[in-house]
Amino acid sequence: MVDIMLLLNDYGYVSLFITSFLASTILPLGSEGLVILMVLGNFNIHTVVLVASVANFLGSCTSYYIGSTGRNLLISKYMRISDEQLKRAENCFRKYGTLSLLFTWLPGIGDAITVVAGLLRYKFINFAILVFVGKFFRYAAIAYFASHF
């Protein structure tokens, strides 16, 4: 554990940024564990939440862009989002509209929602606000619970 904390002291925020970014793009990663470890390791909780939120948001913007360009090969092969997931996300997006963007942090369907928003050419400024708010509250909740247990 000590070696991990020494490594985090040197590369913690950079590692958090990269992990959080990739977690919302092409790799099935989770950044929650690193957020918790950093909060428990007495990193600045506000900085941890901000870095994770911005990085995860930027990853979602990448997925939106891929969807908006209609790059089906990238969507199916590299992002590993199935046609079924895309259909579920599109139904969710059509049923709940813009509010579904607040839940892009959900595993299994969140990445697909961002791709669908791009495929449907949803207005980017609205996309950006709702996705960032959702990601921010998610990481704030994780950090809050980690710091109080």
XYZ file of N, CA, C and O in Angstrom:
596
model
N 0.831 -1.190 0.000
C 0.000 0.000 0.000
C 0.874 1.253 0.000
O 0.538 2.215 -0.651
N 1.981 1.213 0.722
C 2.862 2.372 0.806
C 3.424 2.707 -0.572
O 3.494 3.869 -0.960
N 3.814 1.687 -1.346
C 4.363 1.927 -2.680
C 3.331 2.583 -3.598
O 3.679 3.456 -4.382
N 2.088 2.179 -3.474
C 1.022 2.781 -4.284
C 0.866 4.250 -3.910
O 0.731 5.104 -4.787
N 0.913 4.567 -2.634
C 0.749 5.952 -2.199
C 1.937 6.808 -2.648
O 1.753 7.963 -3.023
N 3.135 6.241 -2.646
C 4.292 6.992 -3.145
C 4.136 7.289 -4.634
O 4.421 8.392 -5.092
N 3.675 6.299 -5.368
C 3.421 6.477 -6.796
C 2.331 7.516 -7.028
O 2.452 8.377 -7.898
N 1.264 7.454 -6.219
C 0.187 8.428 -6.349
C 0.655 9.844 -6.023
O 0.198 10.810 -6.637
N 1.548 9.963 -5.052
C 2.058 11.299 -4.716
C 2.745 11.943 -5.911
O 2.685 13.149 -6.091
N 3.406 11.135 -6.722
C 4.112 11.664 -7.896
C 3.204 11.822 -9.112
O 3.344 12.778 -9.862
N 2.295 10.871 -9.318
C 1.511 10.842 -10.555
C 0.010 10.757 -10.335
O -0.732 10.415 -11.245
N -0.449 11.056 -9.143
C -1.844 10.850 -8.789
C -2.839 11.548 -9.686
O -3.730 10.917 -10.246
N -2.692 12.853 -9.849
C -3.679 13.597 -10.634
C -3.597 13.250 -12.119
O -4.618 13.177 -12.796
N -2.383 13.018 -12.605
C -2.228 12.614 -14.011
C -2.861 11.244 -14.222
O -3.588 11.028 -15.203
N -2.598 10.327 -13.301
C -3.199 8.983 -13.398
C -4.715 9.060 -13.325
O -5.414 8.364 -14.064
N -5.220 9.896 -12.444
C -6.670 10.064 -12.310
C -7.264 10.620 -13.590
O -8.313 10.159 -14.045
N -6.612 11.612 -14.179
C -7.110 12.192 -15.423
C -7.169 11.136 -16.528
O -8.196 10.978 -17.191
N -6.085 10.421 -16.713
C -6.025 9.415 -17.786
C -7.051 8.314 -17.548
O -7.783 7.925 -18.464
N -7.131 7.817 -16.337
C -8.079 6.747 -16.015
C -9.515 7.213 -16.198
O -10.340 6.502 -16.782
N -9.827 8.403 -15.718
C -11.194 8.927 -15.840
C -11.561 9.194 -17.290
O -12.701 8.951 -17.701
N -10.626 9.688 -18.066
C -10.873 9.927 -19.485
C -11.161 8.610 -20.199
O -12.172 8.461 -20.885
N -10.274 7.652 -20.030
C -10.423 6.367 -20.718
C -11.657 5.603 -20.254
O -12.257 4.859 -21.024
N -12.047 5.803 -18.996
C -13.218 5.095 -18.466
C -14.497 5.483 -19.197
O -15.455 4.716 -19.211
N -14.520 6.651 -19.816
C -15.733 7.051 -20.541
C -15.534 7.022 -22.050
O -16.307 7.607 -22.795
N -14.497 6.329 -22.497
C -14.290 6.199 -23.940
C -14.188 4.732 -24.319
O -15.171 4.025 -24.305
N -12.986 4.283 -24.631
C -12.831 2.989 -25.279
C -12.542 1.807 -24.369
O -12.654 0.676 -24.796
N -12.175 2.053 -23.132
C -11.778 0.946 -22.270
C -12.788 0.713 -21.155
O -13.323 1.663 -20.600
N -13.010 -0.538 -20.833
C -13.935 -0.832 -19.728
C -13.242 -0.654 -18.381
O -12.986 -1.603 -17.659
N -12.891 0.575 -18.082
C -12.223 0.902 -16.823
C -13.205 1.561 -15.873
O -14.208 2.115 -16.286
N -12.845 1.543 -14.625
C -13.585 2.302 -13.626
C -12.608 3.214 -12.915
O -11.513 2.794 -12.569
N -12.976 4.442 -12.737
C -12.096 5.397 -12.061
C -12.476 5.586 -10.599
O -11.783 6.271 -9.854
N -13.566 4.972 -10.181
C -14.075 5.166 -8.829
C -13.070 4.733 -7.768
O -12.893 5.408 -6.757
N -12.427 3.607 -7.985
C -11.456 3.096 -7.021
C -10.297 4.057 -6.805
O -9.859 4.269 -5.670
N -9.822 4.649 -7.885
C -8.726 5.600 -7.771
C -9.181 6.873 -7.053
O -8.442 7.434 -6.239
N -10.403 7.310 -7.321
C -10.950 8.475 -6.615
C -10.987 8.187 -5.117
O -10.541 9.003 -4.300
N -11.503 7.042 -4.753
C -11.593 6.669 -3.337
C -10.208 6.581 -2.703
O -9.977 7.104 -1.611
N -9.277 5.940 -3.393
C -7.914 5.804 -2.875
C -7.269 7.169 -2.657
O -6.616 7.400 -1.632
N -7.493 8.090 -3.592
C -6.895 9.416 -3.463
C -7.551 10.218 -2.331
O -6.861 10.927 -1.598
N -8.850 10.097 -2.182
C -9.530 10.793 -1.089
C -9.044 10.243 0.253
O -8.738 11.008 1.175
N -8.961 8.930 0.343
C -8.474 8.317 1.581
C -6.998 8.623 1.820
O -6.531 8.601 2.959
N -6.267 8.896 0.737
C -4.852 9.242 0.840
C -4.611 10.720 1.082
O -3.503 11.213 0.903
N -5.658 11.421 1.457
C -5.577 12.841 1.827
C -5.189 13.778 0.690
O -4.596 14.824 0.912
N -5.519 13.387 -0.534
C -5.397 14.344 -1.631
C -6.510 15.365 -1.467
O -7.523 15.101 -0.825
N -6.346 16.514 -2.074
C -7.360 17.554 -1.999
C -8.642 17.057 -2.666
O -8.657 16.787 -3.863
N -9.699 16.926 -1.875
C -10.944 16.331 -2.357
C -11.551 17.140 -3.508
O -12.084 16.569 -4.458
N -11.437 18.452 -3.442
C -12.004 19.297 -4.499
C -11.256 19.114 -5.817
O -11.862 19.041 -6.889
N -9.938 19.001 -5.724
C -9.129 18.789 -6.923
C -9.397 17.408 -7.512
O -9.502 17.264 -8.736
N -9.515 16.411 -6.660
C -9.817 15.057 -7.125
C -11.139 15.044 -7.894
O -11.225 14.505 -8.999
N -12.167 15.646 -7.317
C -13.486 15.675 -7.969
C -13.414 16.432 -9.284
O -13.947 15.978 -10.306
N -12.734 17.552 -9.300
C -12.648 18.359 -10.514
C -11.869 17.646 -11.622
O -12.318 17.603 -12.773
N -10.728 17.073 -11.287
C -9.914 16.361 -12.286
C -10.685 15.183 -12.864
O -10.753 15.000 -14.085
N -11.291 14.384 -12.003
C -12.043 13.217 -12.475
C -13.235 13.644 -13.325
O -13.510 13.048 -14.370
N -13.942 14.681 -12.902
C -15.124 15.150 -13.635
C -14.756 15.686 -15.010
O -15.396 15.349 -16.011
N -13.732 16.522 -15.067
C -13.319 17.108 -16.350
C -12.833 16.019 -17.299
O -13.204 15.988 -18.475
N -12.008 15.116 -16.800
C -11.477 14.057 -17.658
C -12.587 13.137 -18.167
O -12.617 12.795 -19.355
N -13.495 12.744 -17.294
C -14.583 11.864 -17.691
C -15.509 12.573 -18.679
O -15.986 11.975 -19.637
N -15.736 13.857 -18.455
C -16.526 14.670 -19.380
C -15.855 14.726 -20.760
O -16.514 14.557 -21.786
N -14.554 14.970 -20.789
C -13.843 15.034 -22.073
C -13.884 13.691 -22.798
O -13.989 13.654 -24.027
N -13.822 12.607 -22.052
C -13.979 11.289 -22.664
C -15.352 11.139 -23.288
O -15.503 10.592 -24.385
N -16.376 11.636 -22.611
C -17.738 11.591 -23.156
C -17.858 12.459 -24.403
O -18.582 12.109 -25.339
N -17.156 13.581 -24.421
C -17.159 14.432 -25.618
C -16.535 13.693 -26.798
O -16.993 13.849 -27.941
N -15.525 12.888 -26.527
C -14.913 12.075 -27.579
C -15.937 11.078 -28.132
O -16.045 10.901 -29.345
N -16.695 10.460 -27.243
C -17.732 9.517 -27.672
C -18.822 10.230 -28.462
O -19.314 9.709 -29.467
N -19.202 11.422 -28.035
C -20.178 12.233 -28.767
C -19.663 12.508 -30.179
O -20.386 12.370 -31.165
N -18.401 12.895 -30.271
C -17.798 13.195 -31.574
C -17.796 11.966 -32.482
O -18.144 12.054 -33.661
N -17.432 10.830 -31.916
C -17.438 9.588 -32.707
C -18.845 9.300 -33.217
O -19.040 8.958 -34.380
N -19.839 9.478 -32.354
C -21.225 9.286 -32.774
C -21.639 10.276 -33.842
O -22.303 9.923 -34.820
N -21.238 11.536 -33.691
C -21.653 12.566 -34.644
C -21.031 12.368 -36.026
O -21.578 12.816 -37.017
N -19.882 11.692 -36.065
C -19.255 11.426 -37.359
C -19.736 10.111 -37.961
O -19.392 9.800 -39.096
N -20.507 9.354 -37.166
C -21.054 8.099 -37.673
C -20.013 7.030 -37.925
O -20.141 6.215 -38.829
N -18.998 7.007 -37.129
C -17.909 6.030 -37.294
C -18.306 4.692 -36.686
O -17.924 4.350 -35.577
N -19.096 3.935 -37.404
C -19.628 2.671 -36.882
C -18.551 1.674 -36.496
O -18.705 0.924 -35.539
N -17.453 1.651 -37.240
C -16.363 0.734 -36.904
C -15.800 1.054 -35.524
O -15.592 0.154 -34.708
N -15.582 2.323 -35.243
C -15.074 2.707 -33.930
C -16.069 2.374 -32.829
O -15.689 1.905 -31.760
N -17.345 2.610 -33.106
C -18.384 2.368 -32.101
C -18.477 0.890 -31.759
O -18.472 0.501 -30.599
N -18.540 0.047 -32.761
C -18.745 -1.382 -32.505
C -17.463 -2.112 -32.130
O -17.470 -2.954 -31.242
N -16.362 -1.797 -32.798
C -15.137 -2.565 -32.577
C -14.329 -2.073 -31.382
O -13.942 -2.859 -30.524
N -14.069 -0.789 -31.322
C -13.171 -0.287 -30.294
C -13.877 0.153 -29.018
O -13.359 -0.025 -27.929
N -15.060 0.724 -29.164
C -15.798 1.135 -27.972
C -16.597 -0.031 -27.405
O -17.086 0.035 -26.294
N -16.750 -1.073 -28.196
C -17.472 -2.281 -27.793
C -18.900 -1.968 -27.346
O -19.385 -2.480 -26.338
N -19.548 -1.095 -28.088
C -20.957 -0.795 -27.853
C -21.752 -1.553 -28.899
O -21.593 -1.335 -30.087
N -22.577 -2.461 -28.437
C -23.348 -3.303 -29.352
C -24.528 -2.542 -29.941
O -24.937 -1.499 -29.427
N -25.083 -3.094 -31.007
C -26.286 -2.508 -31.601
C -27.424 -2.484 -30.594
O -28.215 -1.542 -30.558
N -27.488 -3.528 -29.758
C -28.534 -3.592 -28.728
C -28.381 -2.451 -27.722
O -29.357 -1.806 -27.349
N -27.146 -2.192 -27.290
C -26.907 -1.093 -26.358
C -27.262 0.244 -27.001
O -27.836 1.116 -26.353
N -26.916 0.411 -28.280
C -27.254 1.646 -28.981
C -28.765 1.827 -29.078
O -29.274 2.931 -28.877
N -29.480 0.747 -29.365
C -30.944 0.832 -29.450
C -31.546 1.184 -28.087
O -32.454 2.012 -28.005
N -31.057 0.541 -27.023
C -31.538 0.862 -25.671
C -31.257 2.309 -25.325
O -32.105 3.016 -24.763
N -30.056 2.767 -25.662
C -29.689 4.156 -25.364
C -30.544 5.121 -26.180
O -30.986 6.147 -25.664
N -30.781 4.795 -27.446
C -31.612 5.663 -28.280
C -33.036 5.716 -27.741
O -33.643 6.793 -27.671
N -33.583 4.573 -27.325
C -34.928 4.553 -26.733
C -34.965 5.377 -25.446
O -35.913 6.124 -25.206
N -33.942 5.236 -24.628
C -33.847 5.999 -23.382
C -33.767 7.490 -23.692
O -34.457 8.303 -23.084
N -32.952 7.832 -24.688
C -32.770 9.230 -25.062
C -34.069 9.816 -25.607
O -34.452 10.929 -25.269
N -34.753 9.058 -26.424
C -36.012 9.542 -26.992
C -37.118 9.621 -25.921
O -37.945 10.518 -25.935
N -37.112 8.657 -24.985
C -38.151 8.625 -23.956
C -37.948 9.723 -22.906
O -38.883 10.413 -22.533
N -36.725 9.851 -22.426
C -36.447 10.787 -21.343
C -35.810 12.095 -21.820
O -35.599 13.005 -21.024
N -35.461 12.151 -23.084
C -34.904 13.370 -23.657
C -33.589 13.762 -23.021
O -32.760 12.917 -22.684
N -33.454 15.047 -22.841
C -32.190 15.585 -22.365
C -31.800 15.094 -20.981
O -30.618 15.006 -20.676
N -32.769 14.759 -20.163
C -32.448 14.300 -18.804
C -31.623 13.019 -18.798
O -30.893 12.760 -17.839
N -31.735 12.223 -19.854
C -30.941 10.992 -19.909
C -29.445 11.294 -19.911
O -28.642 10.472 -19.478
N -29.062 12.496 -20.364
C -27.648 12.862 -20.391
C -27.062 13.028 -18.989
O -25.852 12.923 -18.807
N -27.900 13.250 -17.996
C -27.416 13.329 -16.618
C -26.934 11.974 -16.110
O -26.223 11.895 -15.111
N -27.321 10.911 -16.814
C -27.007 9.555 -16.355
C -25.989 8.851 -17.252
O -25.935 7.629 -17.290
N -25.158 9.625 -17.928
C -24.141 9.016 -18.792
C -23.047 8.317 -17.998
O -22.215 7.632 -18.565
N -23.062 8.455 -16.694
C -22.082 7.782 -15.844
C -22.482 6.346 -15.536
O -21.684 5.586 -14.987
N -23.692 5.963 -15.893
C -24.149 4.602 -15.603
C -23.382 3.567 -16.421
O -23.199 3.744 -17.623
N -22.959 2.493 -15.795
C -22.270 1.437 -16.538
C -23.217 0.759 -17.523
O -24.404 0.624 -17.270
N -22.651 0.356 -18.640
C -23.424 -0.415 -19.616
C -24.190 0.407 -20.620
O -24.264 0.035 -21.781
N -24.746 1.515 -20.208
C -25.548 2.314 -21.138
C -25.044 3.746 -21.263
O -25.308 4.431 -22.249
N -24.267 4.209 -20.291
C -23.806 5.596 -20.285
C -23.013 5.991 -21.510
O -23.269 7.031 -22.121
N -22.039 5.164 -21.878
C -21.238 5.475 -23.070
C -22.102 5.458 -24.319
O -21.921 6.278 -25.222
N -23.038 4.544 -24.355
C -23.933 4.463 -25.515
C -24.812 5.711 -25.613
O -25.096 6.187 -26.726
N -25.228 6.259 -24.491
C -26.049 7.478 -24.512
C -25.266 8.628 -25.137
O -25.805 9.391 -25.938
N -23.978 8.739 -24.802
C -23.185 9.831 -25.374
C -22.996 9.646 -26.872
O -23.035 10.616 -27.632
N -22.817 8.417 -27.300
C -22.684 8.138 -28.738
C -23.991 8.462 -29.459
O -23.991 9.088 -30.519
N -25.105 8.047 -28.865
C -26.417 8.309 -29.473
C -26.675 9.811 -29.567
O -27.202 10.297 -30.574
N -26.291 10.558 -28.538
C -26.456 12.018 -28.600
C -25.702 12.578 -29.804
O -26.193 13.468 -30.504
N -24.534 12.031 -30.064
C -23.773 12.447 -31.242
C -24.435 11.995 -32.529
O -24.535 12.768 -33.491
N -24.893 10.748 -32.566
C -25.578 10.233 -33.761
C -26.817 11.058 -34.099
O -27.104 11.314 -35.267
N -27.533 11.481 -33.049
C -28.743 12.278 -33.250
C -28.430 13.764 -33.433
O -29.342 14.573 -33.590
N -27.136 14.081 -33.382
C -26.680 15.461 -33.547
C -27.351 16.407 -32.542
O -27.780 17.503 -32.872
N -27.423 15.917 -31.313
C -27.996 16.715 -30.240
C -27.128 17.955 -30.035
O -25.900 17.892 -30.137
N -27.733 19.067 -29.733
C -27.022 20.338 -29.580
C -25.905 20.189 -28.544
O -26.157 19.860 -27.381
N -24.668 20.465 -28.961
C -23.508 20.172 -28.128
C -23.505 20.955 -26.818
O -23.137 20.402 -25.778
N -23.881 22.201 -26.828
C -23.837 22.992 -25.590
C -24.752 22.390 -24.525
O -24.374 22.292 -23.354
N -25.931 21.931 -24.922
C -26.829 21.264 -23.966
C -26.236 19.940 -23.504
O -26.308 19.594 -22.319
N -25.663 19.203 -24.448
C -24.977 17.955 -24.129
C -23.900 18.220 -23.083
O -23.824 17.543 -22.054
N -23.059 19.210 -23.341
C -21.917 19.494 -22.476
C -22.356 19.851 -21.055
O -21.796 19.333 -20.087
N -23.349 20.682 -20.941
C -23.805 21.104 -19.607
C -24.355 19.920 -18.822
O -23.959 19.680 -17.677
N -25.255 19.173 -19.440
C -25.893 18.069 -18.718
C -24.924 16.939 -18.386
O -24.950 16.394 -17.276
N -24.065 16.604 -19.324
C -23.106 15.523 -19.069
C -22.128 15.941 -17.977
O -21.849 15.163 -17.056
N -21.620 17.172 -18.034
C -20.679 17.602 -16.998
C -21.337 17.618 -15.624
O -20.749 17.160 -14.645
N -22.549 18.122 -15.541
C -23.264 18.160 -14.258
C -23.426 16.741 -13.705
O -23.165 16.488 -12.526
N -23.843 15.810 -14.553
C -24.005 14.423 -14.113
C -22.703 13.817 -13.626
O -22.644 13.167 -12.569
N -21.632 14.021 -14.379
C -20.328 13.468 -14.003
C -19.827 14.110 -12.699
O -19.311 13.423 -11.822
N -19.988 15.427 -12.592
C -19.523 16.129 -11.407
C -20.224 15.625 -10.149
O -19.570 15.327 -9.145
N -21.547 15.515 -10.210
C -22.280 15.050 -9.024
C -21.927 13.611 -8.680
O -21.866 13.237 -7.505
N -21.658 12.815 -9.674
C -21.252 11.427 -9.426
C -19.947 11.391 -8.646
O -19.840 10.722 -7.611
N -18.935 12.094 -9.143
C -17.643 12.079 -8.459
C -17.705 12.784 -7.112
O -17.022 12.381 -6.165
N -18.504 13.817 -6.993
C -18.668 14.486 -5.702
C -19.282 13.526 -4.686
O -18.854 13.488 -3.523
N -20.265 12.749 -5.110
C -20.898 11.781 -4.207
C -19.903 10.693 -3.793
O -19.827 10.329 -2.607
N -19.134 10.189 -4.739
C -18.137 9.157 -4.433
C -17.117 9.706 -3.429
O -16.794 9.050 -2.430
N -16.620 10.904 -3.688
C -15.618 11.506 -2.803
C -16.205 11.790 -1.423
O -15.542 11.565 -0.398
N -17.438 12.265 -1.394
C -18.083 12.549 -0.115
C -18.216 11.272 0.720
O -17.825 11.255 1.894
N -18.734 10.223 0.102
C -18.908 8.972 0.851
C -17.574 8.367 1.258
O -17.438 7.829 2.355
N -16.562 8.482 0.402
C -15.248 7.953 0.739
C -14.643 8.701 1.919
O -13.984 8.096 2.772
N -14.878 9.992 1.995
C -14.278 10.789 3.073
C -15.037 10.658 4.398
O -14.523 11.067 5.421
N -16.223 10.084 4.357
C -17.024 9.970 5.586
C -17.159 8.529 6.097
O -17.956 8.263 6.977
N -16.405 7.629 5.529
C -16.471 6.227 6.015
C -15.113 5.736 6.360
O -14.118 6.151 6.026
